[in-house]
Coordinates of C-alpha atoms in Angstrom, one line a residue:
M28 CA 0.0 0.0 0.0
E29 CA 2.8 2.4 0.9
K30 CA 4.6 1.7 -2.3
K31 CA 1.4 2.4 -4.2
K32 CA 1.1 5.8 -2.4
D33 CA 4.7 6.6 -3.2
M34 CA 4.2 5.8 -6.8
Q35 CA 1.1 7.9 -6.9
N36 CA 2.9 10.9 -5.4
E37 CA 5.8 10.5 -7.8
T38 CA 3.3 10.5 -10.7
E39 CA 1.6 13.7 -9.4
L40 CA 5.0 15.5 -9.0
K41 CA 6.0 14.4 -12.5
Q42 CA 2.7 15.7 -13.9
S43 CA 3.1 18.9 -12.0
A44 CA 6.6 19.4 -13.3
E45 CA 5.4 18.7 -16.9
Q46 CA 2.6 21.3 -16.4
I47 CA 5.1 23.9 -15.3
D48 CA 7.4 23.1 -18.2
N49 CA 4.5 23.5 -20.5
E50 CA 3.6 26.9 -19.1
Q51 CA 7.2 28.0 -19.6
D52 CA 7.0 26.8 -23.2
V53 CA 3.8 28.7 -23.6
V54 CA 5.5 31.9 -22.6
S55 CA 8.3 31.3 -25.0
E56 CA 6.0 30.6 -27.9
A57 CA 3.7 33.6 -27.1
R58 CA 6.7 35.9 -26.9
A59 CA 7.9 34.6 -30.3
L60 CA 4.5 35.3 -31.9
Y61 CA 4.5 38.8 -30.3
L62 CA 8.0 39.6 -31.7
K63 CA 6.7 38.5 -35.1
S64 CA 3.9 41.1 -34.8
Q65 CA 6.5 43.8 -34.5
D66 CA 7.9 43.2 -38.0
E67 CA 7.5 46.5 -39.9
S68 CA 7.3 44.7 -43.2
L69 CA 3.9 43.2 -42.3
T70 CA 0.5 44.7 -42.9
T71 CA -1.6 45.9 -40.0
I72 CA -3.9 42.8 -40.3
E73 CA -0.9 40.5 -40.4
K74 CA 0.5 42.1 -37.3
M75 CA -2.8 41.9 -35.4
R76 CA -3.2 38.3 -36.4
Y77 CA 0.2 37.5 -34.8
L78 CA -0.9 39.4 -31.7
K79 CA -4.2 37.3 -31.5
Q80 CA -2.2 34.1 -31.9
A81 CA 0.1 35.2 -29.1
E82 CA -3.0 35.8 -26.9
E83 CA -4.4 32.4 -27.8
M84 CA -1.1 30.7 -27.0
S85 CA -1.0 32.5 -23.6
L86 CA -4.3 31.0 -22.6
K87 CA -2.8 27.5 -22.7
G88 CA -0.6 28.5 -19.7
F89 CA -2.4 31.3 -17.9
H90 CA -5.9 32.0 -16.6
I91 CA -6.2 35.4 -18.4
P92 CA -4.8 36.7 -21.7
L93 CA -1.5 38.6 -21.6
I94 CA -3.3 41.7 -22.8
L95 CA -0.7 42.5 -25.4
V96 CA -0.5 46.1 -26.4
A97 CA -1.5 46.9 -30.0
T98 CA 0.0 49.9 -31.7
T99 CA -1.9 53.1 -31.1
E100 CA -1.2 54.8 -34.4
E101 CA -4.4 56.1 -36.0
E102 CA -3.7 54.4 -39.4
V103 CA -4.0 51.1 -37.7
I104 CA -7.7 51.5 -36.9
I105 CA -8.2 52.8 -40.4
D106 CA -6.7 49.7 -41.9
I107 CA -8.8 47.5 -39.6
E108 CA -12.0 49.3 -40.5
K109 CA -11.2 48.9 -44.2
A110 CA -10.8 45.2 -43.7
I111 CA -14.1 45.1 -41.9
E112 CA -15.8 47.0 -44.7
Q113 CA -14.4 44.5 -47.2
E114 CA -15.2 41.4 -45.1
P115 CA -17.9 42.4 -42.6
F116 CA -18.5 38.8 -41.4
R117 CA -15.0 38.0 -40.4
S118 CA -14.9 37.9 -36.6
E119 CA -11.2 38.3 -36.1
Y120 CA -11.3 41.8 -37.6
Y121 CA -13.7 42.9 -34.9
F122 CA -11.4 41.4 -32.3
F123 CA -8.5 43.4 -33.8
Q124 CA -10.7 46.4 -33.5
D125 CA -11.4 45.5 -29.9
M126 CA -7.7 45.2 -29.1
Y127 CA -7.1 48.6 -30.5
F128 CA -9.9 50.3 -28.5
F129 CA -8.8 48.4 -25.4
T130 CA -5.2 49.7 -25.9
I131 CA -6.3 53.3 -26.2
D132 CA -8.6 53.0 -23.2
E133 CA -11.9 53.4 -25.1
K134 CA -13.5 50.5 -23.2
D135 CA -17.1 51.3 -24.3
K136 CA -16.2 51.0 -28.0
A137 CA -14.2 47.8 -27.1
I138 CA -17.3 46.2 -25.5
I139 CA -19.3 46.9 -28.7
S140 CA -16.6 45.4 -30.9
F141 CA -16.2 42.4 -28.7
S142 CA -19.9 41.7 -28.9
K143 CA -19.8 41.8 -32.7
A144 CA -16.9 39.3 -32.5
T145 CA -18.7 36.9 -30.3
G146 CA -21.8 37.2 -32.4
L147 CA -19.9 36.1 -35.5
N148 CA -17.8 33.4 -33.6
P149 CA -19.4 32.5 -30.3
N150 CA -16.7 29.8 -29.7
D151 CA -13.8 32.1 -29.5
P152 CA -12.9 32.6 -25.8
L153 CA -10.8 35.7 -26.2
P154 CA -13.6 38.3 -26.7
Y155 CA -15.4 37.0 -23.6
L156 CA -12.2 37.2 -21.5
Y157 CA -11.4 40.8 -22.7
R158 CA -15.0 41.8 -22.0
S159 CA -14.9 40.3 -18.5
I160 CA -11.7 42.1 -17.8
I161 CA -13.3 45.4 -18.8
Y162 CA -16.4 44.7 -16.7
C163 CA -14.4 43.6 -13.7
N164 CA -11.4 45.9 -13.6
H165 CA -12.6 49.0 -15.3
M166 CA -16.3 49.3 -15.0
H167 CA -16.6 47.3 -11.7
D168 CA -19.7 45.6 -13.0
F169 CA -19.1 42.3 -11.4
D170 CA -22.4 40.7 -12.3
K171 CA -21.6 41.2 -16.0
A172 CA -18.1 39.9 -15.5
I173 CA -19.6 36.8 -13.9
A174 CA -22.0 36.4 -16.8
E175 CA -19.1 36.3 -19.2
Y176 CA -17.4 33.5 -17.3
I177 CA -20.6 31.6 -16.9
R178 CA -20.9 31.7 -20.7
L179 CA -17.3 30.6 -21.0
I180 CA -17.9 27.7 -18.6
E181 CA -20.9 26.6 -20.7
L182 CA -18.8 26.6 -23.8
F183 CA -15.7 25.1 -22.2
P184 CA -16.8 23.1 -19.1
E185 CA -13.4 21.3 -18.7
N186 CA -11.3 24.5 -18.6
D187 CA -10.1 24.9 -15.0
K188 CA -8.9 28.4 -15.6
Y189 CA -12.3 29.8 -16.1
Y190 CA -13.6 28.4 -12.8
F191 CA -10.5 29.8 -11.0
N192 CA -11.2 33.3 -12.5
L193 CA -14.8 33.1 -11.5
G194 CA -13.6 32.1 -8.0
N195 CA -11.3 35.2 -7.9
I196 CA -14.2 37.5 -8.7
Y197 CA -16.3 36.1 -5.8
D198 CA -13.3 36.1 -3.5
I199 CA -11.5 39.4 -4.2
N200 CA -14.3 41.6 -5.6
L201 CA -17.5 40.4 -3.9
E202 CA -16.1 38.7 -0.8
D203 CA -18.6 35.9 -1.4
F204 CA -16.4 33.2 0.0
E205 CA -18.9 30.4 -0.2
N206 CA -19.1 30.7 -3.9
A207 CA -15.4 31.4 -4.2
I208 CA -14.7 28.0 -2.5
I209 CA -17.1 26.3 -4.9
Y210 CA -15.3 27.6 -8.0
Y211 CA -11.8 27.2 -6.6
S212 CA -12.7 23.6 -5.7
K213 CA -14.0 22.9 -9.2
A214 CA -10.8 24.3 -10.6
I215 CA -8.8 22.0 -8.4
E216 CA -11.0 19.0 -9.4
L217 CA -10.2 19.7 -13.0
N218 CA -6.5 20.5 -12.4
P219 CA -5.3 19.1 -9.1
L220 CA -1.7 20.0 -9.7
K221 CA -2.0 23.8 -9.8
A222 CA -0.3 25.4 -6.7
E223 CA -2.1 28.8 -7.0
Y224 CA -5.5 27.2 -6.8
Y225 CA -4.7 25.6 -3.4
S226 CA -3.2 28.8 -2.2
A227 CA -6.2 30.9 -3.1
R228 CA -8.6 28.4 -1.4
G229 CA -6.4 28.0 1.6
S230 CA -6.3 31.7 2.2
I231 CA -10.1 31.8 2.4
Y232 CA -10.0 28.9 4.9
E233 CA -7.4 30.6 7.0
V234 CA -8.5 34.3 6.9
H235 CA -12.2 34.2 6.5
L236 CA -13.6 30.8 7.5
Q237 CA -11.1 30.1 10.3
D238 CA -10.8 26.5 9.3
S239 CA -7.1 26.0 10.1
L240 CA -7.0 22.3 9.2
K241 CA -8.3 22.8 5.7
A242 CA -6.0 25.8 5.2
L243 CA -3.0 23.7 6.3
Q244 CA -4.0 21.0 3.9
D245 CA -4.3 23.4 1.0
Y246 CA -1.0 25.2 1.9
A247 CA 0.7 21.8 1.9
K248 CA -0.5 21.2 -1.7
A249 CA 0.4 24.7 -2.7
I250 CA 4.0 24.1 -1.6
E251 CA 4.1 20.6 -3.1
F252 CA 3.1 21.8 -6.6
S253 CA 4.7 25.2 -6.7
P254 CA 7.0 25.7 -9.7
E255 CA 9.7 26.9 -7.3
R256 CA 9.6 23.6 -5.4
K257 CA 9.9 21.7 -8.6
N258 CA 12.9 23.8 -9.7
A259 CA 14.5 23.4 -6.3
L260 CA 14.0 19.6 -6.2
S261 CA 15.6 19.3 -9.6
T262 CA 18.8 20.8 -8.2
K263 CA 18.6 19.2 -4.8
G264 CA 21.9 17.7 -3.7
S265 CA 23.7 20.9 -4.9
F266 CA 21.6 23.2 -2.6
H267 CA 23.4 26.1 -1.1
K268 CA 22.4 29.5 0.3
K269 CA 23.0 31.3 -3.0
S270 CA 21.0 28.9 -5.1
K271 CA 18.4 30.9 -7.1
E272 CA 16.0 28.0 -7.3
F273 CA 16.3 27.3 -3.6
N274 CA 15.9 30.9 -2.6
N275 CA 12.7 31.1 -4.7
Y276 CA 11.5 27.9 -3.0
L277 CA 12.1 29.4 0.4
N278 CA 10.2 32.5 -0.5
V279 CA 7.2 30.3 -1.3
I280 CA 7.5 28.6 2.1
D281 CA 7.9 31.9 3.8
I282 CA 4.4 32.9 2.7
Y283 CA 2.9 30.0 4.8
Q284 CA 5.6 29.5 7.4
G285 CA 4.0 31.5 10.2
F286 CA 0.6 29.9 9.9
I287 CA 2.2 26.4 9.7
E288 CA 4.2 26.9 12.9
E289 CA 1.2 28.4 14.7
H290 CA -0.8 25.3 13.8
S291 CA 1.8 22.6 14.0
D292 CA -0.4 20.7 16.4
L293 CA -2.7 19.9 13.4
L294 CA 0.0 18.0 11.5
P295 CA -1.3 14.6 12.7
N296 CA -4.6 15.4 11.1
L297 CA -3.1 15.8 7.7
S298 CA -2.4 13.1 5.2
D299 CA 1.1 11.6 5.5
E300 CA 1.9 13.0 2.1
S301 CA 0.9 16.6 3.0
A302 CA 2.7 16.4 6.4
L303 CA 5.9 15.2 4.7
V304 CA 5.8 18.1 2.3
I305 CA 5.3 20.6 5.1
T306 CA 8.0 19.2 7.4
E307 CA 10.5 19.0 4.6
S308 CA 9.8 22.6 3.6
I309 CA 10.0 23.9 7.2
L310 CA 13.2 22.0 7.9
D311 CA 14.7 23.3 4.7
C312 CA 14.0 26.8 5.9
Y313 CA 15.5 26.3 9.3
G314 CA 18.4 24.1 8.1
Y315 CA 19.7 26.8 5.8
Y316 CA 18.6 30.2 7.1
S317 CA 18.1 30.2 10.9
D318 CA 20.5 30.4 13.7
S319 CA 17.7 29.6 16.2
R320 CA 16.3 26.2 15.3
E321 CA 14.3 25.3 18.5
N322 CA 11.0 25.9 16.7
A323 CA 11.9 23.3 14.1
V324 CA 12.4 20.4 16.5
P325 CA 8.7 19.4 16.5
F326 CA 8.8 19.3 12.7
L327 CA 12.0 17.3 12.7
D328 CA 10.6 14.8 15.2
Y329 CA 7.3 14.5 13.4
R330 CA 9.0 13.9 10.1
I331 CA 11.1 11.1 11.5
E332 CA 8.0 9.5 13.0
L333 CA 6.3 9.7 9.6
L334 CA 9.2 8.2 7.8
I335 CA 9.3 5.3 10.4
K336 CA 5.6 4.8 10.0
R337 CA 6.0 4.5 6.2
N338 CA 8.9 2.1 6.7
D339 CA 11.2 4.6 5.0
F340 CA 14.0 3.7 7.4
E341 CA 16.8 4.9 5.1
A342 CA 15.4 8.4 4.9
A343 CA 14.8 8.5 8.7
N344 CA 18.3 7.2 9.4
N345 CA 19.8 9.8 7.1
L346 CA 18.0 12.6 8.9
I347 CA 19.1 11.3 12.3
A348 CA 22.6 11.0 11.0
L349 CA 22.6 14.7 10.2
V350 CA 21.6 15.5 13.7
L351 CA 24.2 13.2 15.2
E352 CA 26.9 14.5 12.9
G353 CA 26.2 18.0 14.0
E354 CA 24.6 19.3 10.9
Y355 CA 21.6 20.1 13.0
D356 CA 22.3 20.9 16.7
W357 CA 18.7 20.0 17.7
G358 CA 17.9 18.2 20.9
N359 CA 19.4 15.6 23.2
E360 CA 21.8 13.2 21.4
G361 CA 20.7 10.2 23.5
W362 CA 17.1 10.7 22.4
W363 CA 18.2 10.6 18.7
L364 CA 20.3 7.5 19.4
E365 CA 17.2 5.8 20.8
K366 CA 15.4 6.6 17.6
K367 CA 18.2 5.1 15.6
D368 CA 18.1 1.9 17.7
L369 CA 14.3 1.7 17.2
I370 CA 14.8 2.0 13.4
A371 CA 17.4 -0.7 13.5
K372 CA 15.0 -3.1 15.2
L373 CA 12.1 -2.1 12.9
T374 CA 14.3 -2.6 9.8
T375 CA 15.1 -6.1 10.9
Q376 CA 11.5 -7.0 11.6
I377 CA 10.3 -5.5 8.3
A378 CA 13.0 -7.5 6.5
I379 CA 11.7 -10.7 8.1
D380 CA 8.1 -9.8 7.3
N381 CA 9.0 -8.9 3.7
A382 CA 10.8 -12.2 3.4
K383 CA 7.6 -14.0 4.5
I384 CA 5.5 -12.0 2.1
E385 CA 7.9 -12.7 -0.8
E386 CA 7.9 -16.4 0.2
R387 CA 4.1 -16.5 0.2
N388 CA 4.0 -14.6 -3.2
R389 CA 6.3 -17.1 -4.7
M390 CA 4.2 -19.9 -3.4
M391 CA 1.0 -18.4 -4.8
A392 CA 2.6 -17.7 -8.2
N393 CA 3.8 -21.3 -8.4
L394 CA 0.5 -22.5 -7.2
S395 CA -1.2 -20.8 -10.1
H396 CA 1.2 -22.5 -12.5
T397 CA 0.7 -25.9 -10.8
I398 CA -3.1 -25.7 -11.0
K399 CA -2.8 -24.8 -14.7
N400 CA -0.8 -27.9 -15.3
L401 CA -3.0 -30.0 -13.2
L402 CA -5.9 -29.2 -15.5
G403 CA -4.5 -32.0 -17.7
T404 CA -5.7 -34.5 -15.1
I405 CA -9.2 -33.4 -15.9
I406 CA -8.8 -32.7 -19.7
D407 CA -7.2 -36.1 -20.5
P408 CA -10.0 -38.2 -19.1
L409 CA -12.7 -36.0 -20.6
M410 CA -11.0 -36.1 -24.0
N411 CA -10.8 -39.9 -23.7
M412 CA -14.5 -40.1 -22.9
K413 CA -15.3 -37.8 -25.8
N414 CA -13.3 -39.9 -28.3
G415 CA -14.8 -43.1 -26.9
K416 CA -11.4 -44.5 -25.9
E417 CA -12.4 -45.4 -22.4
Y418 CA -15.5 -46.7 -20.5
E419 CA -17.5 -43.6 -19.6
E420 CA -17.7 -44.2 -15.9
T421 CA -14.0 -44.5 -15.6
S422 CA -13.4 -41.3 -17.5
I423 CA -15.9 -39.4 -15.4
N424 CA -14.3 -40.7 -12.2
N425 CA -10.9 -39.6 -13.3
A426 CA -12.1 -36.2 -14.3
L427 CA -13.8 -35.8 -10.9
Q428 CA -10.6 -37.0 -9.2
G429 CA -8.7 -34.2 -11.1
T430 CA -11.0 -31.5 -10.0
Q431 CA -10.8 -32.7 -6.4
L432 CA -7.0 -32.7 -6.7
I433 CA -7.0 -29.0 -7.8
R434 CA -9.3 -28.1 -5.0
G435 CA -7.2 -30.0 -2.6
I436 CA -4.0 -28.2 -3.6
V437 CA -5.6 -24.8 -3.1
N438 CA -6.7 -26.0 0.4
A439 CA -3.3 -27.4 1.1
M440 CA -1.6 -24.1 0.1
S441 CA -3.9 -22.2 2.4
M442 CA -2.8 -24.5 5.2
S443 CA 0.9 -24.8 4.3
H444 CA 2.0 -22.5 7.2
S445 CA -0.5 -23.8 9.6
G446 CA -1.2 -27.1 11.3
S447 CA 0.9 -29.3 13.6
I448 CA 2.1 -32.8 14.1
D449 CA -1.0 -33.4 16.1
D450 CA -3.1 -32.7 12.9
F451 CA -1.0 -35.4 11.1
K452 CA -1.6 -37.9 13.9
Y453 CA -5.3 -37.1 13.8
D454 CA -5.5 -37.9 10.1
I455 CA -3.7 -41.2 10.6
L456 CA -6.1 -42.1 13.3
N457 CA -9.2 -40.8 11.6
N458 CA -8.6 -41.9 8.1
E459 CA -12.1 -42.2 6.6
Q460 CA -12.4 -38.8 4.9
G461 CA -10.3 -38.5 1.7
A462 CA -8.0 -41.3 2.9
K463 CA -5.3 -42.8 0.8
S464 CA -2.4 -45.1 1.3
L465 CA 1.1 -43.7 1.0
N466 CA 1.8 -46.0 -2.0
N467 CA -1.3 -44.6 -3.8
L468 CA -0.1 -41.1 -3.2
V469 CA 3.2 -42.0 -4.8
M470 CA 1.4 -43.6 -7.8
D471 CA -0.7 -40.4 -8.2
A472 CA 2.4 -38.2 -7.9
L473 CA 4.3 -40.3 -10.5
K474 CA 1.4 -40.2 -13.0
Y475 CA 1.1 -36.5 -12.5
S476 CA 4.8 -36.0 -13.2
V477 CA 5.0 -38.2 -16.2
G478 CA 1.9 -36.6 -17.7
L479 CA 3.5 -33.2 -17.5
M480 CA 6.4 -34.4 -19.6
L481 CA 3.9 -34.7 -22.5
D482 CA 2.9 -31.0 -22.1
D483 CA 4.9 -29.1 -24.8
K484 CA 3.5 -25.8 -23.6
Y485 CA 4.9 -25.7 -20.1
F486 CA 7.4 -28.5 -20.1
G487 CA 8.6 -28.4 -23.7
K488 CA 12.3 -28.6 -22.9
Y489 CA 11.9 -31.9 -21.1
L490 CA 9.5 -33.3 -23.6
E491 CA 12.2 -32.8 -26.3
K492 CA 14.7 -34.8 -24.3
Y493 CA 12.3 -37.7 -23.7
F494 CA 10.6 -37.9 -27.0
V495 CA 13.2 -37.1 -29.6
T496 CA 11.0 -37.7 -32.7
D497 CA 7.4 -36.8 -33.5
E498 CA 6.7 -40.5 -34.0
D499 CA 8.0 -41.3 -30.5
L500 CA 5.7 -38.5 -29.1
Y501 CA 2.7 -39.6 -31.1
K502 CA 3.1 -43.2 -29.9
A503 CA 3.6 -42.2 -26.3
E504 CA 0.6 -39.9 -26.3
G505 CA -1.6 -42.8 -27.6
E506 CA -0.4 -45.2 -24.9
W507 CA -0.5 -42.6 -22.1
A508 CA -4.2 -42.0 -22.8
H509 CA -4.8 -45.6 -21.6
T510 CA -2.0 -45.7 -18.9
T511 CA -3.2 -42.6 -17.1
N512 CA -6.6 -44.1 -16.3
T513 CA -5.2 -47.1 -14.4
N514 CA -3.7 -47.7 -11.0
N515 CA -1.8 -50.7 -12.3
I516 CA 1.8 -50.0 -11.3
N517 CA 3.3 -52.4 -13.8
R518 CA 1.5 -50.6 -16.7
L519 CA 2.9 -47.3 -15.4
T520 CA 6.4 -48.6 -15.0
D521 CA 6.3 -50.2 -18.4
F522 CA 5.4 -46.9 -20.0
I523 CA 8.2 -45.1 -18.3
Q524 CA 10.7 -47.8 -19.1
K525 CA 9.7 -47.8 -22.7
Y526 CA 9.7 -44.1 -23.4
M527 CA 11.6 -42.3 -20.6
A528 CA 14.0 -44.0 -18.2
D529 CA 15.0 -47.1 -16.4
I530 CA 12.8 -47.1 -13.3
E531 CA 12.7 -49.0 -10.0
I532 CA 9.7 -48.6 -7.7
D533 CA 9.5 -50.3 -4.3
I534 CA 6.5 -49.0 -2.5
D535 CA 4.5 -52.1 -1.5
D536 CA 5.7 -51.8 2.1
A537 CA 3.6 -48.7 2.5
E538 CA 0.3 -50.2 1.4
D539 CA -1.1 -50.3 4.9
L540 CA 0.0 -46.7 5.8
I541 CA -3.3 -45.0 5.4
L542 CA -3.5 -41.2 5.8
G543 CA -6.8 -39.3 6.1
D544 CA -7.4 -35.8 4.9
S545 CA -9.7 -34.2 7.5
M546 CA -6.9 -31.8 8.5
G547 CA -5.4 -31.7 5.0
S548 CA -2.5 -34.1 5.7
A549 CA -3.1 -36.5 2.7
L550 CA -3.1 -33.5 0.3
K551 CA 0.0 -31.9 1.8
M552 CA 1.8 -35.3 1.6
L553 CA 0.7 -35.7 -2.0
I554 CA 2.1 -32.3 -3.0
M555 CA 5.3 -32.9 -1.2
I556 CA 5.8 -36.3 -2.9
Q557 CA 4.7 -34.9 -6.2
E558 CA 7.3 -32.1 -6.2
I559 CA 10.1 -34.4 -5.3
I560 CA 9.2 -37.0 -8.0
L561 CA 8.5 -34.2 -10.6
N562 CA 12.0 -32.8 -10.1
A563 CA 13.5 -36.3 -10.5
V564 CA 11.6 -36.9 -13.7
K565 CA 12.5 -33.4 -15.1
Y566 CA 16.2 -33.5 -14.4
A567 CA 16.7 -37.1 -15.4
S568 CA 15.7 -36.0 -18.9
F569 CA 19.0 -34.2 -19.4
V570 CA 21.0 -37.5 -19.1
K571 CA 21.4 -39.8 -22.2
R572 CA 18.9 -42.6 -22.4
D573 CA 21.2 -45.4 -21.7
S574 CA 22.3 -43.7 -18.4
R575 CA 18.9 -42.3 -17.4
K576 CA 17.6 -43.8 -14.1
I577 CA 14.8 -43.0 -11.6
S578 CA 14.3 -44.9 -8.3
I579 CA 11.4 -44.5 -5.9
K580 CA 11.4 -46.3 -2.6
L581 CA 8.9 -46.1 0.3
S582 CA 9.6 -48.3 3.3
K583 CA 8.9 -48.6 7.0
T584 CA 10.6 -49.9 10.1
E585 CA 9.4 -50.0 13.7
D586 CA 10.5 -46.5 14.2
N587 CA 10.5 -44.7 10.9
V588 CA 8.8 -44.3 7.5
V589 CA 11.4 -43.5 4.8
F590 CA 10.7 -42.0 1.4
I591 CA 13.7 -41.9 -1.0
V592 CA 13.8 -40.6 -4.6
K593 CA 16.9 -40.9 -6.7
N594 CA 17.6 -39.8 -10.2
S595 CA 20.5 -39.6 -12.6
Y596 CA 21.5 -36.1 -13.5
K597 CA 24.1 -34.1 -15.3
S598 CA 26.5 -32.6 -12.8
I599 CA 26.7 -29.4 -14.8
S600 CA 23.0 -28.8 -14.5
R601 CA 21.7 -27.2 -11.4
M602 CA 19.1 -29.3 -9.4
K603 CA 16.6 -27.2 -7.6
T604 CA 13.4 -27.5 -5.6
S605 CA 12.0 -24.1 -5.7
G606 CA 8.8 -22.1 -5.5
L607 CA 5.7 -23.9 -4.5
G608 CA 7.5 -27.3 -4.2
R609 CA 10.3 -26.1 -2.0
E610 CA 7.9 -24.3 0.4
I611 CA 5.6 -27.2 0.6
I612 CA 8.4 -29.7 1.2
N613 CA 10.0 -27.6 3.8
S614 CA 6.8 -26.6 5.5
F615 CA 5.4 -30.1 5.6
A616 CA 8.8 -31.6 6.7
K617 CA 8.9 -29.1 9.5
L618 CA 5.3 -30.0 10.5
L619 CA 6.5 -33.7 10.6
E620 CA 9.4 -32.6 12.8
T621 CA 12.0 -33.6 10.1
E622 CA 14.1 -32.1 7.3
P623 CA 14.7 -33.2 3.7
E624 CA 18.1 -34.9 3.4
I625 CA 19.8 -34.2 0.0
E626 CA 22.8 -36.1 -1.3
M627 CA 24.5 -35.9 -4.7
D628 CA 27.5 -37.3 -6.4
D629 CA 28.7 -37.0 -10.0
S630 CA 25.7 -38.7 -11.4
I631 CA 23.0 -39.4 -8.8
Y632 CA 20.8 -36.9 -6.9
S633 CA 18.9 -38.2 -3.9
V634 CA 16.2 -36.7 -1.7
T635 CA 15.2 -38.5 1.5
I636 CA 12.3 -37.8 3.8
K637 CA 12.4 -39.7 7.1
I638 CA 9.5 -39.4 9.6
K639 CA 8.6 -41.2 12.7
N640 CA 6.3 -44.2 12.2
Y641 CA 3.2 -42.7 13.8
W642 CA 1.1 -45.4 12.2
R643 CA 2.6 -48.1 14.5
K644 CA 2.2 -45.9 17.5
Q645 CA -1.4 -45.2 16.7

């Protein structure tokens, strides 16, 4: 969850930075268009057209036009009026006329021309904006100014700047703070990365509505998304007192600093993200510009607590290191050392917890893969039934067995870190539900493992080793369709011997070792045996056929039950029991109060599981 929040914050900051860069580009482009309008070789109409384009460009970055000054020479208006006479329905000529009248301060005439321009082109925002500026700033007719913005919002409902301008009229000119909040909030909703929007709304909360918490929240956002902060962050690491970017950043913070310090008790009520921005900003101010830093200690302390809460121990440690190294002479050294010790303990615990989570994630990922592969235990019998290769009841039973196996694996996974040796003993004693003998579990695991070797999608590299030609594979698939639906051990070993490896199976001694499944023990045992045998079958494939051997033995004595799987392998290939299998083997072995014993020489790999013979004791 914390990582997700951090990623979201990084995205917001990136978007804010891009927005600021875009605004700077807008200024550059608008200036370039304005300079073109000053070319004396151009006609009056060409010059005015460049001025209008510059104004349109400015609206991409600012909430009002730049109000570029048109030339005041009398021949200019003569040229514009001639153009209107020749093309009376061209709206831009009336706007050029507006700009001229606006420049020479004949606002009444400008209003008339603007109205003609909007009549001819009602979707052009510039005449409305110029007219609203005249009504608001020159005639002080705020109702008409508001009407202009209402019309603009109707035309362009997704333009945040028009809502912000309307909020300004209600805020600054009419002192109608309720409506100002509504329009500022709508502007923020449409563009949540604009610092000035938060600053304007925060000021109302602070000064007029006395809602200190909301003001603090907005000021935090204003600092976070300020262009100055973006520029300062881009040079952080090379900060110094003469840095222009950093000085501008500190000037932004200075606007809010007094209010933040006065209401520092509200920090716990802010979101962690806002509190981190505020504490960072205040500490930057004190760290670089104050000889008296006592007031900053609460912010330093709270920032460290936040970083610890978010498990960002590296950042917290770095901040404490600055204190202990004398960079900040704030507070008792012993107190900071205690914090450092706490972080060390938490770091260790988090590392342990993360390891458990990663382990669980690996298990679940492998579980998904295993279930996908196990679907073959359902599909094969159903395909056999469809093609009429097997007696219908047998195929149905095998398909049902496959579905139960998948359900069982999911249940076993959910219990892989739970249970006890007492559960195992209980399932030995109460072996009616889902009970199977250990030798049957071995047979099921072996059929499962061999069947996967015919799956070219997930186990293609092993399939190619076992079945070298298409003819070999075709024959094997035909025989396997019959072999998979039997519990005849001789038929199974004959198939393996013919197509895959020399195999020895000695499991008759475990026929009377019955294990129930009320507590999930039979399923856990199946998965453990299955993974061990699957690895043996997989890695034996890399050995040449005449040296390829697999041995499975299950035996019992008075004291122990011993399961041993051996396979030939290439010493240069790395044997592994990983993911789902490794976790199940280790977890289940631990439950049985034992550990897997692994031995290997140049050509034989062996896994032994030895458990107490609880069957005899029961």
